[in-house]
Coordinates of C-alpha atoms in Angstrom, one line a residue:
X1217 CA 85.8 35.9 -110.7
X1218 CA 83.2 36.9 -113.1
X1219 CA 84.1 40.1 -114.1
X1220 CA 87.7 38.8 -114.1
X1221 CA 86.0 36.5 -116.9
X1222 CA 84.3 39.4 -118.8
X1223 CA 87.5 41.9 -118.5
X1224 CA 89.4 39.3 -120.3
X1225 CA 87.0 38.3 -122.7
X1226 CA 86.9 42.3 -123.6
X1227 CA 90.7 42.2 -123.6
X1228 CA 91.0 39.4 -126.0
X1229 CA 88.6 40.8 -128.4
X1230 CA 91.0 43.8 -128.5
X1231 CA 93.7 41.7 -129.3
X1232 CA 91.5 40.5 -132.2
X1233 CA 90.9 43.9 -133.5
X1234 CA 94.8 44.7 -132.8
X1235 CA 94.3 47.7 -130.8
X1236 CA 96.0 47.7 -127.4
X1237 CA 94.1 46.5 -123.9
X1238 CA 93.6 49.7 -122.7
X1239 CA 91.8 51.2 -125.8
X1240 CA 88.0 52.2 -125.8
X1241 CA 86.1 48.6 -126.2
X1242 CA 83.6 48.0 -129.1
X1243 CA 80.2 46.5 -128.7
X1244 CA 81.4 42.9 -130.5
X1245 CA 84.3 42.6 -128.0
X1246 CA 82.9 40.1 -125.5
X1247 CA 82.1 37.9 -128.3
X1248 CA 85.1 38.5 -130.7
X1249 CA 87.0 38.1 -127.4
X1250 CA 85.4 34.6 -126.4
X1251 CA 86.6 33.2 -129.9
X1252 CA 89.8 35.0 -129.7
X1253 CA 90.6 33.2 -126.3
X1254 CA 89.5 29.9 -127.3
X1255 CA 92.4 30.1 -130.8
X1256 CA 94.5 31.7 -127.9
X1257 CA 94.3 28.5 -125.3
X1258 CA 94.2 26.0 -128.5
X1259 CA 97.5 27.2 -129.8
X1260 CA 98.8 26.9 -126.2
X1261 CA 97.5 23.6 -125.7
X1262 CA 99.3 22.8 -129.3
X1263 CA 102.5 24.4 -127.7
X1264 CA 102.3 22.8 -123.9
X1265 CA 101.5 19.3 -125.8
X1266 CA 104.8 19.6 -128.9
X1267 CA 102.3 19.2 -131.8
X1268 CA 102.6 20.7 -134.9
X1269 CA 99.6 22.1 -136.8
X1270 CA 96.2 22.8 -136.1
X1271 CA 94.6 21.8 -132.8
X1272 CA 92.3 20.4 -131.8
X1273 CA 89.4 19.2 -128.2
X1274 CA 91.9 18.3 -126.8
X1275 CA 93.9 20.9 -127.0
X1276 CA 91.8 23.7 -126.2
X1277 CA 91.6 21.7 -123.4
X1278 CA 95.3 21.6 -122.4
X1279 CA 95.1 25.5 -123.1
X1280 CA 92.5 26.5 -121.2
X1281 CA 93.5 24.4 -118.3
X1282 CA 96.5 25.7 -118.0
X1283 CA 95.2 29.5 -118.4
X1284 CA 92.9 28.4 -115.5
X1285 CA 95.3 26.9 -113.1
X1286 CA 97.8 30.0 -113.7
X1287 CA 94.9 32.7 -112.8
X1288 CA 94.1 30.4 -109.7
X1289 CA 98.1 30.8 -108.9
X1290 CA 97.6 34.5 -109.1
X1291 CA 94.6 35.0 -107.5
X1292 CA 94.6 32.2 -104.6
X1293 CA 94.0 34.4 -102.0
X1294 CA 90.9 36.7 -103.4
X1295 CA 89.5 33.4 -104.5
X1296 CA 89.6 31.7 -100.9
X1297 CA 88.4 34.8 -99.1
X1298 CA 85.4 35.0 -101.4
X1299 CA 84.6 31.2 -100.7
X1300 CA 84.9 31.8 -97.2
X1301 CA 82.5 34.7 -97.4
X1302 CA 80.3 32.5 -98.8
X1303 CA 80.2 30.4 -95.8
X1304 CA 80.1 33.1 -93.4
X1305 CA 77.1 34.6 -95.4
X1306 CA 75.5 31.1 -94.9
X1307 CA 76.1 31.1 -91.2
X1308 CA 75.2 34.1 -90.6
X1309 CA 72.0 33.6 -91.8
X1310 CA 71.3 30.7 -90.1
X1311 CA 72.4 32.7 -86.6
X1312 CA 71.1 36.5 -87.6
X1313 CA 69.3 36.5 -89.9
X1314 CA 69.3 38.3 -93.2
X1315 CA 71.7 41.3 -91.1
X1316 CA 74.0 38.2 -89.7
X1317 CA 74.2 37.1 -93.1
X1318 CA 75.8 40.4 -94.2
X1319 CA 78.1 40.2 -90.9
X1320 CA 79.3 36.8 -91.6
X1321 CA 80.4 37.4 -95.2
X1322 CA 82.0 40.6 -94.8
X1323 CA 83.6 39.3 -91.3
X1324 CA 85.0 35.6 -92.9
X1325 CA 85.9 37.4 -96.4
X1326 CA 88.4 40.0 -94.1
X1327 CA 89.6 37.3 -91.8
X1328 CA 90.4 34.7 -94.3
X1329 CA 92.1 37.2 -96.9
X1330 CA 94.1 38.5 -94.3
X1331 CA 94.7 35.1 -93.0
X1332 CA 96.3 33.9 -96.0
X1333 CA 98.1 37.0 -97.1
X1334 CA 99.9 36.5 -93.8
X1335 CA 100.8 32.6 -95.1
X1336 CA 102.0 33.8 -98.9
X1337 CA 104.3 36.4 -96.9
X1338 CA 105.4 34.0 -94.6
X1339 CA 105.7 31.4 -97.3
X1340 CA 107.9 33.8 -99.4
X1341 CA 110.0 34.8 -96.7
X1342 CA 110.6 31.0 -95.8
X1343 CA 111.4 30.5 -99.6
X1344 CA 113.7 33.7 -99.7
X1345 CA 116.1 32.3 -96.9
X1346 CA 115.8 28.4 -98.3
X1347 CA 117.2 30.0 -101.7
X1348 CA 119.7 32.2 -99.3
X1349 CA 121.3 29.2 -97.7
X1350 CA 121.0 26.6 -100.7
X1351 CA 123.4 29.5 -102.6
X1352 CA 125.9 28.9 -99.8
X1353 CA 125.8 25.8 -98.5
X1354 CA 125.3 24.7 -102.6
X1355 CA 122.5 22.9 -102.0
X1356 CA 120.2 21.0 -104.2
X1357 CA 117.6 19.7 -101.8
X1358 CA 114.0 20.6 -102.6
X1359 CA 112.5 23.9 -101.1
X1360 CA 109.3 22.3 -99.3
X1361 CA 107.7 25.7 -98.4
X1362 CA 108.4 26.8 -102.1
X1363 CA 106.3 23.2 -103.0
X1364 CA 103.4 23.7 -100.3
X1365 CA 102.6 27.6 -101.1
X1366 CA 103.1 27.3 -104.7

């Protein structure tokens, strides 16, 4: 989200002025921070592609990418309950008004996050006793549910 965005733009200007995340943030943060996590997701791009050197649009590209896709990974379920909000806001509106609209969002946001909490925890359990049995039958099939809820 946004101020997911902003947070770690502050952090990275931290990291910049080598003073640890949780200490008091600076006014030039957000922008030291922006630059600091561009050089952070260029040398990672450098890494993720075996180059040697500096980087360079390309790169940064591989980098931040991958940055992307991991905080999707890790946030997967606040994401999709805040898109579903979205759409309940919108029909809401169209069925109540501005108070449905309020309705709708908070009603889809709770439903879907729950909703897809109870899928990661079933997902994980399903991946738990796949890894259970492949350690004693000694197999080396693929773990679908560890593939689909990745």
């Amino acid at each position: 989200t946004a101020v997911d965005a902003v947070k770690g733009a502050v952090d990275a200007g931290k990291r910049s002025r080598n003073v640890s995340e949780g200490a008091d943030w600076k006014p030039g943060d957000l922008m030291r921070g922006l630059v600091q996590a561009a050089g952070e997701a260029t040398r990672d791009g450098v890494a993720m592609r075996g180059k040697q050197g500096d980087g360079n649009l390309i790169d940064w590209t591989v980098g931040a990418t991958s940055n992307t896709a991991d905080y999707v990974v890790e946030n997967k379920n606040r994401l999709g309950a805040a898109g579903a909000g979205g759409g309940g806001f919108l029909l809401g509106m169209a069925l109540g008004g501005p108070v449905g609209a309020v309705i709708g969002g908070l009603v889809a946001t709770a439903t879907t996050g729950a909703a897809l909490e109870t899928l990661d925890e079933k997902g994980r359990l399903i991946e738990n006793s796949k890894e259970k049995s492949k350690t004693k039958k000694g197999s080396d099939g693929k773990n679908k549910a560890k593939e689909y809820f990745a």
